[in-house]
Tab-separated table of C-alpha atoms in Angstrom:
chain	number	residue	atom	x	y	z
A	22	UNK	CA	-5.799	13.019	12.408
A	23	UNK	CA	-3.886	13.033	9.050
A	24	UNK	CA	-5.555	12.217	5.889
A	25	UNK	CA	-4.257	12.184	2.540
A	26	UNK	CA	-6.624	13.291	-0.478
A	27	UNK	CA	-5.439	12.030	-4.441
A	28	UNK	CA	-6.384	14.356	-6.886
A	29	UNK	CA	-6.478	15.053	-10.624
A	30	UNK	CA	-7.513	13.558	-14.208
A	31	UNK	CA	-9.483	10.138	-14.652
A	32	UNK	CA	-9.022	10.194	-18.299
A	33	UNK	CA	-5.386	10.568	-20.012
A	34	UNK	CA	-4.960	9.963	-23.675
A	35	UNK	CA	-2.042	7.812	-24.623
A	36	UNK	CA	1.176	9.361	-24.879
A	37	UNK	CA	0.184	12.162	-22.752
A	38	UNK	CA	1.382	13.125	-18.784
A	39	UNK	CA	-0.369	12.321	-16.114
A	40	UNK	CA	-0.468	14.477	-13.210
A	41	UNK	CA	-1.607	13.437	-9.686
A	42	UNK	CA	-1.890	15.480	-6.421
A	43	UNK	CA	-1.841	14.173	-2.614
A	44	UNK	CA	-3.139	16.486	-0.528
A	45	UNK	CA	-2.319	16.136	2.935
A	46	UNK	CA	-4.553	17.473	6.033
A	47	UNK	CA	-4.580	17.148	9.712
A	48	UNK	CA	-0.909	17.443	10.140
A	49	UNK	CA	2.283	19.448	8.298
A	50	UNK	CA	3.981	16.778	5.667
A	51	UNK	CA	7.200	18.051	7.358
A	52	UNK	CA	6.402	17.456	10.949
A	53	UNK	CA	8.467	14.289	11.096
A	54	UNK	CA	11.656	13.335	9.299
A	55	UNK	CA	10.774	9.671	9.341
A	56	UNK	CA	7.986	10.173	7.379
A	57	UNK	CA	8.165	9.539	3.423
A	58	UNK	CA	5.216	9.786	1.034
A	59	UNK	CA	3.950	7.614	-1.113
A	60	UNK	CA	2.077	6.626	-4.152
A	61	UNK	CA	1.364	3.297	-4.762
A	62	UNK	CA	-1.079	2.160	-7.678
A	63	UNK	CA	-3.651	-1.011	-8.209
A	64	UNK	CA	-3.617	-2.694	-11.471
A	65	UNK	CA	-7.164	-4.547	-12.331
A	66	UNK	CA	-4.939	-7.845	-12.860
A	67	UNK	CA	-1.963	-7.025	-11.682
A	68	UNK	CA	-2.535	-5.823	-8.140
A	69	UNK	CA	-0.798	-3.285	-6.327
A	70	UNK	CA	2.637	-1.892	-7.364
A	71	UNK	CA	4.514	0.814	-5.487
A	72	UNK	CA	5.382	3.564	-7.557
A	73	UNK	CA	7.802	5.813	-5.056
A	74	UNK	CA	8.457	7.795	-2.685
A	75	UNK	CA	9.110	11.299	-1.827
A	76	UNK	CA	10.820	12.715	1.322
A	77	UNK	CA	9.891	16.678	3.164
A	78	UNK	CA	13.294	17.906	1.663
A	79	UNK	CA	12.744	16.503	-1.623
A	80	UNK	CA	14.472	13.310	-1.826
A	81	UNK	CA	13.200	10.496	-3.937
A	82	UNK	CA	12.681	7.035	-4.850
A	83	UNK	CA	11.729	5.182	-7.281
A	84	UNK	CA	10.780	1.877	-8.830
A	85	UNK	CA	13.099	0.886	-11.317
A	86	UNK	CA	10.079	0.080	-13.643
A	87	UNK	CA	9.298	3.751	-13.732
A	88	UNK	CA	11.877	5.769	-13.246
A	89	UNK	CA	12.459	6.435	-16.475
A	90	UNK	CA	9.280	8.315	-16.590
A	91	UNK	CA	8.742	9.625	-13.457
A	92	UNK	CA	8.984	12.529	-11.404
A	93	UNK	CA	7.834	12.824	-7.496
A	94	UNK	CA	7.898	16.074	-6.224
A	95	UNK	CA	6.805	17.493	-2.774
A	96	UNK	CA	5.275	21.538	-1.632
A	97	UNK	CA	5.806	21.780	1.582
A	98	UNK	CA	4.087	25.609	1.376
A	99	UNK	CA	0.844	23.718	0.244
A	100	UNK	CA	1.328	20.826	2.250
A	101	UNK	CA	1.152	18.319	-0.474
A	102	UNK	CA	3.499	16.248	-2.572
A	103	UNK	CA	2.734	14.896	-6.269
A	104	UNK	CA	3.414	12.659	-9.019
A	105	UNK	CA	3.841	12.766	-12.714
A	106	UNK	CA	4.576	10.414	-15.542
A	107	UNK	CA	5.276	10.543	-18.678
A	108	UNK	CA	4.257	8.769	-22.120
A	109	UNK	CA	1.569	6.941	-20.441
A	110	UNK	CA	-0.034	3.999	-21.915
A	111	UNK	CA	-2.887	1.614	-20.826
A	112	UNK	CA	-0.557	-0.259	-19.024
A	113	UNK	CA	-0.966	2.782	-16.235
A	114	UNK	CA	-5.065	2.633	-16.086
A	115	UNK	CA	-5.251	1.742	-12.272
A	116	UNK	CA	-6.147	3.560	-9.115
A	117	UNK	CA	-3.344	5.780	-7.957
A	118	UNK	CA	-2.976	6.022	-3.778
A	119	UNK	CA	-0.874	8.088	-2.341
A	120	UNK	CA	0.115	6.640	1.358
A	121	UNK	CA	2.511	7.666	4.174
A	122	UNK	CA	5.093	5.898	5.280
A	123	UNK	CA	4.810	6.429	8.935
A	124	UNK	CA	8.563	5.986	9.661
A	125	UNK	CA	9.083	5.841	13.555
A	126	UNK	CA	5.115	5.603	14.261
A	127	UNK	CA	4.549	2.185	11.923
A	128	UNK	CA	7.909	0.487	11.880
A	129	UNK	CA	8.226	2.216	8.210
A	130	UNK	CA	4.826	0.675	6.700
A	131	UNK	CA	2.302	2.674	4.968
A	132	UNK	CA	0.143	3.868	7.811
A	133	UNK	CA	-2.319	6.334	6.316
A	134	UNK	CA	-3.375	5.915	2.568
A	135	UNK	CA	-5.861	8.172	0.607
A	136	UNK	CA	-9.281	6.584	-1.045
A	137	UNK	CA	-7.057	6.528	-4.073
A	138	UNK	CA	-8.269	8.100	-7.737
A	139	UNK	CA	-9.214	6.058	-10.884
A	140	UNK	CA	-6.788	6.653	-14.011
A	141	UNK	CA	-7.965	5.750	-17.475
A	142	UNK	CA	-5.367	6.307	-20.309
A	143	UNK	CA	-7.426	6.056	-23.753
A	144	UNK	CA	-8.097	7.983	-26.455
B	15	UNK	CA	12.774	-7.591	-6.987
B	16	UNK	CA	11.727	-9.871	-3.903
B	17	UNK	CA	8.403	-11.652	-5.263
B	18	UNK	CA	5.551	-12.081	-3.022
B	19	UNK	CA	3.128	-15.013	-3.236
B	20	UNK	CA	0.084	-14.926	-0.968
B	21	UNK	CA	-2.262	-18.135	-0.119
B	22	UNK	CA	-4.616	-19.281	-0.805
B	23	UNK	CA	-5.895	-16.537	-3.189
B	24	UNK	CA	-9.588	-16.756	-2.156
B	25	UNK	CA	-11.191	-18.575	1.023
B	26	UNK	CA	-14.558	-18.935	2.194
B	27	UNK	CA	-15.080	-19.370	5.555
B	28	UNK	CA	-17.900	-18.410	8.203
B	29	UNK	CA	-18.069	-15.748	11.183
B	30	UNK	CA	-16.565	-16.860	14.046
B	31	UNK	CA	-14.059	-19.100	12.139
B	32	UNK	CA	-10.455	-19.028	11.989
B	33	UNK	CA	-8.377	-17.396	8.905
B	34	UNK	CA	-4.818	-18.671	8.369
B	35	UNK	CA	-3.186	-16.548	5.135
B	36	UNK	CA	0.112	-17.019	4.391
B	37	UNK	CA	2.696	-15.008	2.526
B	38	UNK	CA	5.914	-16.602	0.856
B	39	UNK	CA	8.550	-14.765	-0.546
B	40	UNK	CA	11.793	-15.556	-3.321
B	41	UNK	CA	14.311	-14.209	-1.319
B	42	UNK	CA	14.420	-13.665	2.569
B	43	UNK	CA	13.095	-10.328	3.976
B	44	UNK	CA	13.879	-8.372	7.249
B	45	UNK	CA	10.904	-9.353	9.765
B	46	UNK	CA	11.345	-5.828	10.371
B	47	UNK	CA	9.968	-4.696	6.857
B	48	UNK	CA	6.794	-6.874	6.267
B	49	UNK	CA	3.484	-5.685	6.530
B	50	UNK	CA	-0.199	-6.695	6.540
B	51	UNK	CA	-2.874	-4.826	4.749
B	52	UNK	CA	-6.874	-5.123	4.682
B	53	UNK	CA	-8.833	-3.797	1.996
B	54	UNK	CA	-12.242	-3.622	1.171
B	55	UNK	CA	-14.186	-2.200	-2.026
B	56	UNK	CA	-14.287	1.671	-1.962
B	57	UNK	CA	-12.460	1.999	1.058
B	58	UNK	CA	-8.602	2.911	1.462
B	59	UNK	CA	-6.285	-0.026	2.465
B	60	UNK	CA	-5.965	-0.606	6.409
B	61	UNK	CA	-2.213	-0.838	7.855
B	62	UNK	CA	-3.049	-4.170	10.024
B	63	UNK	CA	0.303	-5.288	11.277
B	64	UNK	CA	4.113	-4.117	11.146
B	65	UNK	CA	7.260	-5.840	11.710
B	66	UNK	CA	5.634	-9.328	10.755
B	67	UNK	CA	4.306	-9.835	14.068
B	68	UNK	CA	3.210	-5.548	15.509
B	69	UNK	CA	-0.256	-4.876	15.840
B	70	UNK	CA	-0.794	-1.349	14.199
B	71	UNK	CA	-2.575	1.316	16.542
B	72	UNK	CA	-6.137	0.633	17.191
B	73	UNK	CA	-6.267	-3.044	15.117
B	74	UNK	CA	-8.197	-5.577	17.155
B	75	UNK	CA	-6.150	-8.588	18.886
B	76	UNK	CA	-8.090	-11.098	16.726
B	77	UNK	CA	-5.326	-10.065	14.054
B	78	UNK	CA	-1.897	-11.275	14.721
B	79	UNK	CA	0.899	-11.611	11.925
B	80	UNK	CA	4.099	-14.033	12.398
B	81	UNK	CA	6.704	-15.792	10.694
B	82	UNK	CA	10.397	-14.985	9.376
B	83	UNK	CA	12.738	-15.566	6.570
B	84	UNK	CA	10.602	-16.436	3.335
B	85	UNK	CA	7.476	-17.355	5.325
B	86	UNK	CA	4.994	-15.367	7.281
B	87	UNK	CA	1.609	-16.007	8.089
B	88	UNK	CA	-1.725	-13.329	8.925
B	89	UNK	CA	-3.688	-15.241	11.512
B	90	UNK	CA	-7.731	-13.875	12.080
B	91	UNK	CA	-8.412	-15.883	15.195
B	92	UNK	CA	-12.229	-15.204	14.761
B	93	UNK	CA	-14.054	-13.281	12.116
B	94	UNK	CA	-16.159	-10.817	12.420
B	95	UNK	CA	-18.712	-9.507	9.567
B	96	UNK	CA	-16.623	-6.279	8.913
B	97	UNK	CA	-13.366	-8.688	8.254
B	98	UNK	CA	-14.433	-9.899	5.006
B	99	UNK	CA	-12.283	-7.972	2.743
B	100	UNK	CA	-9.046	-8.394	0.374
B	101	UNK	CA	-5.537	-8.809	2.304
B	102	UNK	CA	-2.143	-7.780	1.339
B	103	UNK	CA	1.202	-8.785	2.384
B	104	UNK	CA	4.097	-6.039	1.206
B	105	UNK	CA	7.918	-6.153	1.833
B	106	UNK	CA	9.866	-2.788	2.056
B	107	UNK	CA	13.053	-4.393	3.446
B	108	UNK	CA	14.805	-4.230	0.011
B	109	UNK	CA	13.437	-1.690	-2.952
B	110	UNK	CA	11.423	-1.800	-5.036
B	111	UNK	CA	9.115	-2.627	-2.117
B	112	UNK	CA	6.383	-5.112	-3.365
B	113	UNK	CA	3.197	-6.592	-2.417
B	114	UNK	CA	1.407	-10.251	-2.946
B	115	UNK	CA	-1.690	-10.208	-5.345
B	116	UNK	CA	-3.682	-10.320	-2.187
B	117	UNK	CA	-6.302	-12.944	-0.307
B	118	UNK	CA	-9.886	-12.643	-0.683
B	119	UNK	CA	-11.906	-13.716	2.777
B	120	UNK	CA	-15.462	-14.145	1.605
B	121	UNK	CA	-18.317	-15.185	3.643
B	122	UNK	CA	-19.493	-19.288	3.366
């Protein structure tokens, strides 16, 4: 079965780029065009926020909130997709998920998420 | 962006006992595009139902989702121990998609 794997730095200083990795197993992230991948993040008092989305062939996108910041991105040779923003501040401490959107197979809903990764921006 | 608002934010109740949460939103969404999450601590979120009212592959018939419009409702016709967790409604009929701040089910 598929399973999705977040990966990358829990501590990011203000100002700085954060860069996030979904690794996906069990199944090729191009196998279906339906799907589109995810990542979705939970604020302590916020709650959850979808970030955007990325699509096999590289289409995108994005909440409006963030677009000016962020880039989505997708390696179909290592079977993973990613995420990176910019200027970060400690308005984006959360935990980052990265989720599929099973297209077809969930009537579009996110149908497979990873364990998600905690992100702390501070100095 | 469509703003969902989920009900009541925290409810105790005992196993074997009936959970009702509800999820309102500003502006009307597809039936097709609402969903149903369950998350517990440490764990990743649980794709319960689809479509308002479709049971996701392998969820127990003790869940079942309805409504339409503005309104839809999560329904746990009896609890279990393992269904005391954090649920989410989220809307991806019109972007950005968005979810409700979520309903706690705790044990009485």
């Amino acid at each position: 079965q598929v399973q999705l794997q977040e990966s990358g730095p829990g501590l990011v200083k203000p100002s700085e780029t954060l860069s996030l990795t979904c690794a996906v197993s069990g199944g090729s992230i191009s196998s279906d065009d339906t799907f589109y991948w995810n990542w979705i993040r939970h604020h302590p008092v916020k709650g959850l926020e979808w970030i955007g989305n990325v699509h096999h062939i590289g289409s995108t996108s994005y909440n409006p909130s963030l677009k000016s910041r962020l880039t989505l991105s997708v390696d179909t040779s290592k079977n993973q997709f990613s995420l990176r923003l910019t200027s970060v501040t400690a308005a984006d401490t959360a935990v980052y998920y990265c989720a599929r959107d099973g297209g077809n197979k969930s009537g579009y809903a996110l149908d497979i998420w990873g364990l998600g990764t905690q992100v702390t921006v501070s100095s | 962006e469509i703003v969902l608002t989920q009900s009541p934010g925290m409810v105790s109740l005992s196993p074997g006992e009936r959970a009702t949460l509800s999820c309102r939103a500003s502006q009307s969404v597809s039936s097709g595009y609402l969903a149903w999450y369950q998350h517990k601590p440490g764990q990743a979120p649980r794709l319960l139902i689809y479509g308002a009212s479709n049971r996701a592959t392998g969820i127990p018939d003790r869940f079942s989702g309805s409504g339409s419009g503005t309104d839809f409702t999560l329904t746990i016709r009896r609890l279990e121990p393992e269904d005391f967790a954090v649920y989410y409604c989220q809307q991806f009929g019109r972007s950005p998609w968005t979810f409700g701040q979520g309903t706690k089910v705790e044990i009485k």
